[in-house]
PDB file of C-alpha atoms in Angstrom:
ATOM      1  CA  UNK A   9      -5.673   5.361  13.768  1.00 98.00           C
ATOM      2  CA  UNK A  10      -2.159   3.199  14.131  1.00 98.00           C
ATOM      3  CA  UNK A  11       0.081   2.854  11.563  1.00 98.00           C
ATOM      4  CA  UNK A  12       3.042   0.087  11.213  1.00 98.00           C
ATOM      5  CA  UNK A  13       4.946   0.132   8.431  1.00 98.00           C
ATOM      6  CA  UNK A  14       5.283  -3.613   7.683  1.00 98.00           C
ATOM      7  CA  UNK A  15       7.669  -3.342   4.000  1.00 98.00           C
ATOM      8  CA  UNK A  16       8.628  -0.553   2.396  1.00 98.00           C
ATOM      9  CA  UNK A  17      10.897  -1.236  -0.287  1.00 98.00           C
ATOM     10  CA  UNK A  18      10.047  -0.310  -4.033  1.00 98.00           C
ATOM     11  CA  UNK A  19      10.329  -2.870  -6.857  1.00 96.00           C
ATOM     12  CA  UNK A  20      12.084  -6.408  -5.086  1.00 97.00           C
ATOM     13  CA  UNK A  21      12.900  -6.416  -1.379  1.00 98.00           C
ATOM     14  CA  UNK A  22      15.891  -5.118  -0.321  1.00 98.00           C
ATOM     15  CA  UNK A  23      18.086  -6.279   2.151  1.00 97.00           C
ATOM     16  CA  UNK A  24      16.284  -4.995   5.099  1.00 97.00           C
ATOM     17  CA  UNK A  25      12.357  -4.851   3.922  1.00 98.00           C
ATOM     18  CA  UNK A  26      10.132  -6.729   2.322  1.00 98.00           C
ATOM     19  CA  UNK A  27       8.347  -4.683  -0.543  1.00 98.00           C
ATOM     20  CA  UNK A  28       5.521  -2.300   0.404  1.00 98.00           C
ATOM     21  CA  UNK A  29       2.900  -3.715   2.842  1.00 98.00           C
ATOM     22  CA  UNK A  30       0.880  -1.535   5.689  1.00 98.00           C
ATOM     23  CA  UNK A  31      -0.922  -2.227   8.208  1.00 98.00           C
ATOM     24  CA  UNK A  32      -3.982   0.075   9.564  1.00 98.00           C
ATOM     25  CA  UNK A  33      -5.481  -0.399  13.265  1.00 98.00           C
ATOM     26  CA  UNK A  34      -8.445   1.399  14.718  1.00 98.00           C
ATOM     27  CA  UNK A  35     -11.247   1.010  17.568  1.00 98.00           C
ATOM     28  CA  UNK A  36      -9.501  -2.585  16.844  1.00 98.00           C
ATOM     29  CA  UNK A  37      -9.902  -3.038  13.075  1.00 98.00           C
ATOM     30  CA  UNK A  38      -7.239  -3.900  10.927  1.00 98.00           C
ATOM     31  CA  UNK A  39      -6.486  -2.415   6.981  1.00 98.00           C
ATOM     32  CA  UNK A  40      -3.356  -3.169   4.909  1.00 98.00           C
ATOM     33  CA  UNK A  41      -2.855  -2.078   2.902  1.00 98.00           C
ATOM     34  CA  UNK A  42      -1.144  -3.778  -0.276  1.00 98.00           C
ATOM     35  CA  UNK A  43       1.151  -6.606   0.168  1.00 98.00           C
ATOM     36  CA  UNK A  44       4.227  -7.076  -1.749  1.00 98.00           C
ATOM     37  CA  UNK A  45       6.746  -9.644  -1.918  1.00 97.00           C
ATOM     38  CA  UNK A  46       7.870 -11.220   0.945  1.00 98.00           C
ATOM     39  CA  UNK A  47       5.256  -9.320   3.357  1.00 98.00           C
ATOM     40  CA  UNK A  48       3.583 -11.847   4.451  1.00 98.00           C
ATOM     41  CA  UNK A  49       5.520 -13.106   6.696  1.00 98.00           C
ATOM     42  CA  UNK A  50       6.869  -9.289   8.643  1.00 98.00           C
ATOM     43  CA  UNK A  51       2.668  -9.037   8.881  1.00 98.00           C
ATOM     44  CA  UNK A  52       3.798 -11.641  11.527  1.00 98.00           C
ATOM     45  CA  UNK A  53       5.400 -10.231  13.505  1.00 98.00           C
ATOM     46  CA  UNK A  54       3.140  -6.971  14.455  1.00 98.00           C
ATOM     47  CA  UNK A  55      -0.521  -9.084  13.735  1.00 98.00           C
ATOM     48  CA  UNK A  56      -2.059 -12.865  13.169  1.00 97.00           C
ATOM     49  CA  UNK A  57      -2.241 -14.418  10.220  1.00 96.00           C
ATOM     50  CA  UNK A  58      -6.349 -14.077  10.647  1.00 97.00           C
ATOM     51  CA  UNK A  59      -6.806 -11.275  12.463  1.00 98.00           C
ATOM     52  CA  UNK A  60      -6.815  -8.992   9.050  1.00 98.00           C
ATOM     53  CA  UNK A  61     -10.363  -7.506   9.197  1.00 98.00           C
ATOM     54  CA  UNK A  62      -9.715  -6.146   5.140  1.00 98.00           C
ATOM     55  CA  UNK A  63      -7.333  -5.555   1.775  1.00 98.00           C
ATOM     56  CA  UNK A  64      -6.854  -2.841  -0.198  1.00 98.00           C
ATOM     57  CA  UNK A  65      -4.157  -3.929  -3.059  1.00 98.00           C
ATOM     58  CA  UNK A  66      -3.361  -0.707  -4.747  1.00 98.00           C
ATOM     59  CA  UNK A  67      -2.114  -2.314  -8.089  1.00 98.00           C
ATOM     60  CA  UNK A  68      -0.908  -5.339  -9.123  1.00 98.00           C
ATOM     61  CA  UNK A  69       2.384  -5.473  -9.796  1.00 98.00           C
ATOM     62  CA  UNK A  70       4.682  -7.690  -7.288  1.00 98.00           C
ATOM     63  CA  UNK A  71       6.150  -6.035  -5.383  1.00 98.00           C
ATOM     64  CA  UNK A  72       2.590  -4.421  -4.462  1.00 98.00           C
ATOM     65  CA  UNK A  73      -0.039  -8.021  -4.138  1.00 98.00           C
ATOM     66  CA  UNK A  74       2.437 -11.159  -4.896  1.00 98.00           C
ATOM     67  CA  UNK A  75       2.210 -11.884  -0.987  1.00 98.00           C
ATOM     68  CA  UNK A  76      -1.256 -12.431  -1.417  1.00 98.00           C
ATOM     69  CA  UNK A  77      -0.364 -15.730  -3.265  1.00 98.00           C
ATOM     70  CA  UNK A  78       0.751 -17.196   0.351  1.00 98.00           C
ATOM     71  CA  UNK A  79      -1.799 -15.550   1.880  1.00 98.00           C
ATOM     72  CA  UNK A  80      -4.248 -17.410  -0.139  1.00 98.00           C
ATOM     73  CA  UNK A  81      -2.774 -20.248   0.850  1.00 97.00           C
ATOM     74  CA  UNK A  82      -1.631 -18.895   4.029  1.00 97.00           C
ATOM     75  CA  UNK A  83      -6.145 -19.304   4.830  1.00 97.00           C
ATOM     76  CA  UNK A  84      -7.453 -21.991   2.184  1.00 97.00           C
ATOM     77  CA  UNK A  85      -5.903 -24.216   3.831  1.00 96.00           C
ATOM     78  CA  UNK A  86      -5.759 -24.110   7.229  1.00 95.00           C
ATOM     79  CA  UNK A  87      -6.024 -27.196   8.860  1.00 91.00           C
ATOM     80  CA  UNK A  88      -6.818 -25.280  13.001  1.00 92.00           C
ATOM     81  CA  UNK A  89     -10.322 -24.241  12.452  1.00 91.00           C
ATOM     82  CA  UNK A  90     -10.630 -24.548   9.948  1.00 93.00           C
ATOM     83  CA  UNK A  91     -11.098 -22.845   5.814  1.00 94.00           C
ATOM     84  CA  UNK A  92     -11.184 -19.034   6.290  1.00 96.00           C
ATOM     85  CA  UNK A  93     -13.952 -16.587   5.802  1.00 96.00           C
ATOM     86  CA  UNK A  94     -14.184 -15.094   3.581  1.00 98.00           C
ATOM     87  CA  UNK A  95     -12.148 -11.253   3.825  1.00 98.00           C
ATOM     88  CA  UNK A  96     -12.899  -7.404   2.043  1.00 98.00           C
ATOM     89  CA  UNK A  97     -10.211  -7.667  -0.824  1.00 98.00           C
ATOM     90  CA  UNK A  98     -10.446  -3.922  -2.574  1.00 98.00           C
ATOM     91  CA  UNK A  99      -8.199  -4.065  -5.378  1.00 98.00           C
ATOM     92  CA  UNK A 100      -8.603  -2.876  -9.548  1.00 98.00           C
ATOM     93  CA  UNK A 101     -11.074  -5.322 -11.662  1.00 95.00           C
ATOM     94  CA  UNK A 102      -8.799  -7.452 -12.526  1.00 95.00           C
ATOM     95  CA  UNK A 103      -7.535  -8.581  -9.041  1.00 98.00           C
ATOM     96  CA  UNK A 104      -8.593 -12.535  -9.012  1.00 98.00           C
ATOM     97  CA  UNK A 105      -7.973 -13.197 -12.311  1.00 97.00           C
ATOM     98  CA  UNK A 106      -4.430 -12.311 -11.665  1.00 97.00           C
ATOM     99  CA  UNK A 107      -4.058 -13.781  -8.293  1.00 98.00           C
ATOM    100  CA  UNK A 108      -5.254 -16.764  -9.748  1.00 97.00           C
ATOM    101  CA  UNK A 109      -2.884 -17.073 -12.713  1.00 96.00           C
ATOM    102  CA  UNK A 110       0.137 -15.925 -10.628  1.00 97.00           C
ATOM    103  CA  UNK A 111      -0.923 -19.172  -8.058  1.00 96.00           C
ATOM    104  CA  UNK A 112      -0.909 -20.892 -11.449  1.00 94.00           C
ATOM    105  CA  UNK A 113      -2.612 -24.208  -9.614  1.00 93.00           C
ATOM    106  CA  UNK A 114      -5.659 -23.026  -6.876  1.00 94.00           C
ATOM    107  CA  UNK A 115      -8.444 -26.277  -6.898  1.00 95.00           C
ATOM    108  CA  UNK A 116     -10.617 -24.298  -8.747  1.00 94.00           C
ATOM    109  CA  UNK A 117     -10.312 -21.569 -11.194  1.00 92.00           C
ATOM    110  CA  UNK A 118     -12.773 -19.075  -7.989  1.00 95.00           C
ATOM    111  CA  UNK A 119     -11.268 -21.245  -4.678  1.00 97.00           C
ATOM    112  CA  UNK A 120      -9.542 -17.365  -4.155  1.00 97.00           C
ATOM    113  CA  UNK A 121     -12.902 -15.864  -4.058  1.00 98.00           C
ATOM    114  CA  UNK A 122     -13.440 -18.365  -1.146  1.00 97.00           C
ATOM    115  CA  UNK A 123     -10.977 -16.934   1.068  1.00 98.00           C
ATOM    116  CA  UNK A 124     -11.268 -13.339  -0.832  1.00 98.00           C
ATOM    117  CA  UNK A 125     -14.410 -11.341  -1.735  1.00 98.00           C
ATOM    118  CA  UNK A 126     -12.802  -9.523  -3.992  1.00 98.00           C
ATOM    119  CA  UNK A 127     -14.531  -6.276  -4.602  1.00 98.00           C
ATOM    120  CA  UNK A 128     -12.507  -3.733  -7.671  1.00 98.00           C
ATOM    121  CA  UNK A 129     -11.516  -0.365  -6.448  1.00 98.00           C
ATOM    122  CA  UNK A 130     -13.469   2.980  -8.329  1.00 97.00           C
ATOM    123  CA  UNK A 131     -11.661   7.105  -8.853  1.00 97.00           C
ATOM    124  CA  UNK A 132     -13.303   9.322  -6.838  1.00 96.00           C
ATOM    125  CA  UNK A 133     -15.502   6.235  -4.474  1.00 97.00           C
ATOM    126  CA  UNK A 134     -15.493   6.816  -0.750  1.00 98.00           C
ATOM    127  CA  UNK A 135     -15.784   3.195   1.370  1.00 98.00           C
ATOM    128  CA  UNK A 136     -17.334   2.612   4.485  1.00 98.00           C
ATOM    129  CA  UNK A 137     -14.639   0.124   5.929  1.00 98.00           C
ATOM    130  CA  UNK A 138     -15.392  -0.740  10.402  1.00 98.00           C
ATOM    131  CA  UNK A 139     -14.008   2.774  11.839  1.00 98.00           C
ATOM    132  CA  UNK A 140     -12.307   3.577   8.256  1.00 98.00           C
ATOM    133  CA  UNK A 141     -13.754   5.918   5.554  1.00 98.00           C
ATOM    134  CA  UNK A 142     -11.669   4.963   3.240  1.00 98.00           C
ATOM    135  CA  UNK A 143     -11.416   7.250  -1.089  1.00 98.00           C
ATOM    136  CA  UNK A 144      -9.758   6.453  -3.519  1.00 98.00           C
ATOM    137  CA  UNK A 145      -8.589   7.904  -7.057  1.00 98.00           C
ATOM    138  CA  UNK A 146      -6.991   6.782  -9.707  1.00 98.00           C
ATOM    139  CA  UNK A 147      -2.709   7.569  -9.512  1.00 98.00           C
ATOM    140  CA  UNK A 148      -0.774   8.069 -12.927  1.00 97.00           C
ATOM    141  CA  UNK A 149       0.973   4.479 -13.364  1.00 97.00           C
ATOM    142  CA  UNK A 150       0.968   2.492 -16.585  1.00 96.00           C
ATOM    143  CA  UNK A 151      -1.218  -0.368 -13.769  1.00 97.00           C
ATOM    144  CA  UNK A 152      -4.626   0.609 -13.077  1.00 98.00           C
ATOM    145  CA  UNK A 153      -3.079   2.114  -9.915  1.00 98.00           C
ATOM    146  CA  UNK A 154      -5.479   3.888  -7.058  1.00 98.00           C
ATOM    147  CA  UNK A 155      -4.468   6.149  -4.437  1.00 98.00           C
ATOM    148  CA  UNK A 156      -5.443   5.873  -0.994  1.00 98.00           C
ATOM    149  CA  UNK A 157      -6.439   8.762   1.773  1.00 98.00           C
ATOM    150  CA  UNK A 158      -8.167   7.091   5.388  1.00 98.00           C
ATOM    151  CA  UNK A 159      -9.373   9.508   7.569  1.00 98.00           C
ATOM    152  CA  UNK A 160     -10.699   8.416  11.737  1.00 98.00           C
ATOM    153  CA  UNK A 161     -12.453  10.836  13.886  1.00 98.00           C
ATOM    154  CA  UNK A 162     -10.622  13.841  12.038  1.00 98.00           C
ATOM    155  CA  UNK A 163      -7.164  12.487  11.322  1.00 98.00           C
ATOM    156  CA  UNK A 164      -6.432  11.652   8.237  1.00 98.00           C
ATOM    157  CA  UNK A 165      -3.659   9.196   6.866  1.00 98.00           C
ATOM    158  CA  UNK A 166      -2.382   9.387   2.415  1.00 98.00           C
ATOM    159  CA  UNK A 167      -1.218   6.833   0.427  1.00 98.00           C
ATOM    160  CA  UNK A 168      -0.019   6.940  -2.490  1.00 98.00           C
ATOM    161  CA  UNK A 169       0.106   3.219  -3.893  1.00 98.00           C
ATOM    162  CA  UNK A 170       2.993   4.104  -7.264  1.00 98.00           C
ATOM    163  CA  UNK A 171       2.510   6.795  -9.371  1.00 98.00           C
ATOM    164  CA  UNK A 172       4.117   9.834 -10.990  1.00 97.00           C
ATOM    165  CA  UNK A 173       3.173  13.282 -10.355  1.00 96.00           C
ATOM    166  CA  UNK A 174      -0.777  13.484 -10.628  1.00 95.00           C
ATOM    167  CA  UNK A 175      -2.744  15.814  -9.041  1.00 96.00           C
ATOM    168  CA  UNK A 176      -5.680  13.267  -7.955  1.00 98.00           C
ATOM    169  CA  UNK A 177      -2.744  12.633  -5.158  1.00 98.00           C
ATOM    170  CA  UNK A 178      -1.858  16.609  -4.640  1.00 98.00           C
ATOM    171  CA  UNK A 179      -5.895  16.436  -3.884  1.00 98.00           C
ATOM    172  CA  UNK A 180      -6.320  12.449  -2.001  1.00 98.00           C
ATOM    173  CA  UNK A 181      -3.264  14.320   0.241  1.00 98.00           C
ATOM    174  CA  UNK A 182      -4.797  17.322   1.182  1.00 98.00           C
ATOM    175  CA  UNK A 183      -3.898  18.782   4.654  1.00 98.00           C
ATOM    176  CA  UNK A 184      -3.118  15.514   5.203  1.00 98.00           C
ATOM    177  CA  UNK A 185      -2.366  14.319   9.087  1.00 98.00           C
ATOM    178  CA  UNK A 186       0.579  12.340   7.573  1.00 98.00           C
ATOM    179  CA  UNK A 187       1.345  11.275   4.021  1.00 98.00           C
ATOM    180  CA  UNK A 188       2.842   8.083   2.900  1.00 98.00           C
ATOM    181  CA  UNK A 189       4.615   8.640   0.276  1.00 98.00           C
ATOM    182  CA  UNK A 190       6.334   6.761  -2.752  1.00 98.00           C
ATOM    183  CA  UNK A 191      10.073   8.509  -3.660  1.00 98.00           C
ATOM    184  CA  UNK A 192      11.172   5.643  -6.149  1.00 97.00           C
ATOM    185  CA  UNK A 193      12.956   8.483  -8.780  1.00 97.00           C
ATOM    186  CA  UNK A 194      16.474  10.335  -7.912  1.00 97.00           C
ATOM    187  CA  UNK A 195      16.351  13.851  -8.639  1.00 96.00           C
ATOM    188  CA  UNK A 196      18.482  14.878 -11.286  1.00 91.00           C
ATOM    189  CA  UNK A 197      18.740  10.770 -12.972  1.00 93.00           C
ATOM    190  CA  UNK A 198      16.355   8.568 -14.268  1.00 90.00           C
ATOM    191  CA  UNK A 199      13.039  11.355 -15.969  1.00 80.00           C
ATOM    192  CA  UNK A 200      10.304   8.986 -16.893  1.00 86.00           C
ATOM    193  CA  UNK A 201       7.438  10.839 -15.482  1.00 79.00           C
ATOM    194  CA  UNK A 202       4.090   9.114 -15.766  1.00 88.00           C
ATOM    195  CA  UNK A 203       6.202   5.483 -13.779  1.00 95.00           C
ATOM    196  CA  UNK A 204       7.301   7.153 -10.338  1.00 97.00           C
ATOM    197  CA  UNK A 205       8.278  10.229  -8.306  1.00 97.00           C
ATOM    198  CA  UNK A 206      11.536  11.361  -6.803  1.00 97.00           C
ATOM    199  CA  UNK A 207      12.541  12.533  -2.835  1.00 98.00           C
ATOM    200  CA  UNK A 208      12.046  16.197  -4.231  1.00 98.00           C
ATOM    201  CA  UNK A 209       8.670  15.496  -6.095  1.00 97.00           C
ATOM    202  CA  UNK A 210       7.533  13.431  -3.234  1.00 98.00           C
ATOM    203  CA  UNK A 211       7.752  16.411  -1.199  1.00 98.00           C
ATOM    204  CA  UNK A 212       6.495  19.470  -3.735  1.00 98.00           C
ATOM    205  CA  UNK A 213       3.593  16.951  -3.760  1.00 98.00           C
ATOM    206  CA  UNK A 214       3.278  17.108  -0.045  1.00 98.00           C
ATOM    207  CA  UNK A 215       4.000  21.296   0.335  1.00 98.00           C
ATOM    208  CA  UNK A 216       1.208  21.636  -2.510  1.00 98.00           C
ATOM    209  CA  UNK A 217      -1.178  19.386  -0.678  1.00 98.00           C
ATOM    210  CA  UNK A 218       0.182  21.060   2.889  1.00 98.00           C
ATOM    211  CA  UNK A 219       0.641  17.370   4.017  1.00 98.00           C
ATOM    212  CA  UNK A 220       1.308  17.673   8.208  1.00 98.00           C
ATOM    213  CA  UNK A 221       4.474  15.372   7.850  1.00 98.00           C
ATOM    214  CA  UNK A 222       6.494  12.914   5.069  1.00 98.00           C
ATOM    215  CA  UNK A 223       6.882   9.994   5.072  1.00 98.00           C
ATOM    216  CA  UNK A 224       8.950   8.547   2.047  1.00 98.00           C
ATOM    217  CA  UNK A 225       8.810   5.386   0.871  1.00 98.00           C
ATOM    218  CA  UNK A 226       9.216   2.659  -1.904  1.00 98.00           C
ATOM    219  CA  UNK A 227      11.884   3.954  -2.209  1.00 98.00           C
ATOM    220  CA  UNK A 228      13.890   0.874  -4.243  1.00 98.00           C
ATOM    221  CA  UNK A 229      17.430  -1.437  -2.866  1.00 97.00           C
ATOM    222  CA  UNK A 230      19.514   0.540  -5.875  1.00 96.00           C
ATOM    223  CA  UNK A 231      18.081   4.350  -4.874  1.00 97.00           C
ATOM    224  CA  UNK A 232      19.977   6.365  -2.248  1.00 97.00           C
ATOM    225  CA  UNK A 233      17.461   7.142   0.056  1.00 98.00           C
ATOM    226  CA  UNK A 234      19.501   9.376   2.119  1.00 98.00           C
ATOM    227  CA  UNK A 235      19.378  11.731  -1.389  1.00 98.00           C
ATOM    228  CA  UNK A 236      15.636  11.563  -1.611  1.00 98.00           C
ATOM    229  CA  UNK A 237      15.599  12.707   2.290  1.00 98.00           C
ATOM    230  CA  UNK A 238      17.603  15.533   1.586  1.00 98.00           C
ATOM    231  CA  UNK A 239      15.872  16.516  -1.729  1.00 98.00           C
ATOM    232  CA  UNK A 240      12.173  16.314   0.276  1.00 98.00           C
ATOM    233  CA  UNK A 241      13.535  18.183   2.390  1.00 98.00           C
ATOM    234  CA  UNK A 242      14.274  21.556   0.894  1.00 98.00           C
ATOM    235  CA  UNK A 243      11.364  21.676  -0.244  1.00 98.00           C
ATOM    236  CA  UNK A 244       9.246  20.779   2.047  1.00 98.00           C
ATOM    237  CA  UNK A 245       8.811  22.579   5.024  1.00 97.00           C
ATOM    238  CA  UNK A 246       7.307  19.876   7.397  1.00 97.00           C
ATOM    239  CA  UNK A 247       8.942  17.066   9.333  1.00 98.00           C
ATOM    240  CA  UNK A 248      10.159  14.123   6.155  1.00 98.00           C
ATOM    241  CA  UNK A 249      11.850  11.398   7.760  1.00 98.00           C
ATOM    242  CA  UNK A 250      12.177   7.298   5.469  1.00 98.00           C
ATOM    243  CA  UNK A 251       9.811   4.620   6.061  1.00 98.00           C
ATOM    244  CA  UNK A 252      11.469   1.597   7.806  1.00 98.00           C
ATOM    245  CA  UNK A 253      10.191  -1.198   8.738  1.00 98.00           C
ATOM    246  CA  UNK A 254       9.141  -1.851  12.085  1.00 98.00           C
ATOM    247  CA  UNK A 255       7.550   1.489  12.154  1.00 98.00           C
ATOM    248  CA  UNK A 256       4.979   3.057  13.840  1.00 98.00           C
ATOM    249  CA  UNK A 257       3.120   6.475  13.797  1.00 98.00           C
ATOM    250  CA  UNK A 258       0.058   7.120  15.782  1.00 98.00           C
ATOM    251  CA  UNK A 259      -2.474   9.462  13.600  1.00 97.00           C
TER     252      UNK A 259
END
């Protein structure tokens, strides 16, 4: 598998990065995880607008999904070649309604579904997306939120979505070759257990799971990423680094 970080800023875009979006490629198949604020523009650096095969949305906070409204425009109103055929969009139960409400002026209530084939995620489920096997489970966040484990030819990637400390996430990351984990908070500063992780907690989760490599993501502009990097390294002995836009990982 090839992982490209499209955007990795948490909560809102930073001066250097769009919000959460990650491109997974294997055998010519392209799966996009999340499409937050500013990510659609960045995505075009790494793939064609119409070359995505499926999208998975971890949850319906804007920093993970709002650029789906712009992607709707690109697919629905495409002039050259006509309107795009629907592609699978996996997300929480009310994804179509949320995006239609956010756009507010679609030609009809079902226009989104003319270019997006909405499919609801469920906890503990496994999906076969092209050559990728994708397992999902609920994680700890104020809204319906999923973490993902993506496998291909014996290799595994785990993406946390947004979460506080959570046993389900540890299991999704079990022996993963790469663990892409949120680290929004700072150890010793914020303490909202069912909202986000800090760098130390991300490191502890990676250690418990036996992950091979930890990549910290979803760090908001107001959080010091080097502090979170240091805190994660104190508790996890494997390689740890910060996600950055354009970074590529071969898994």
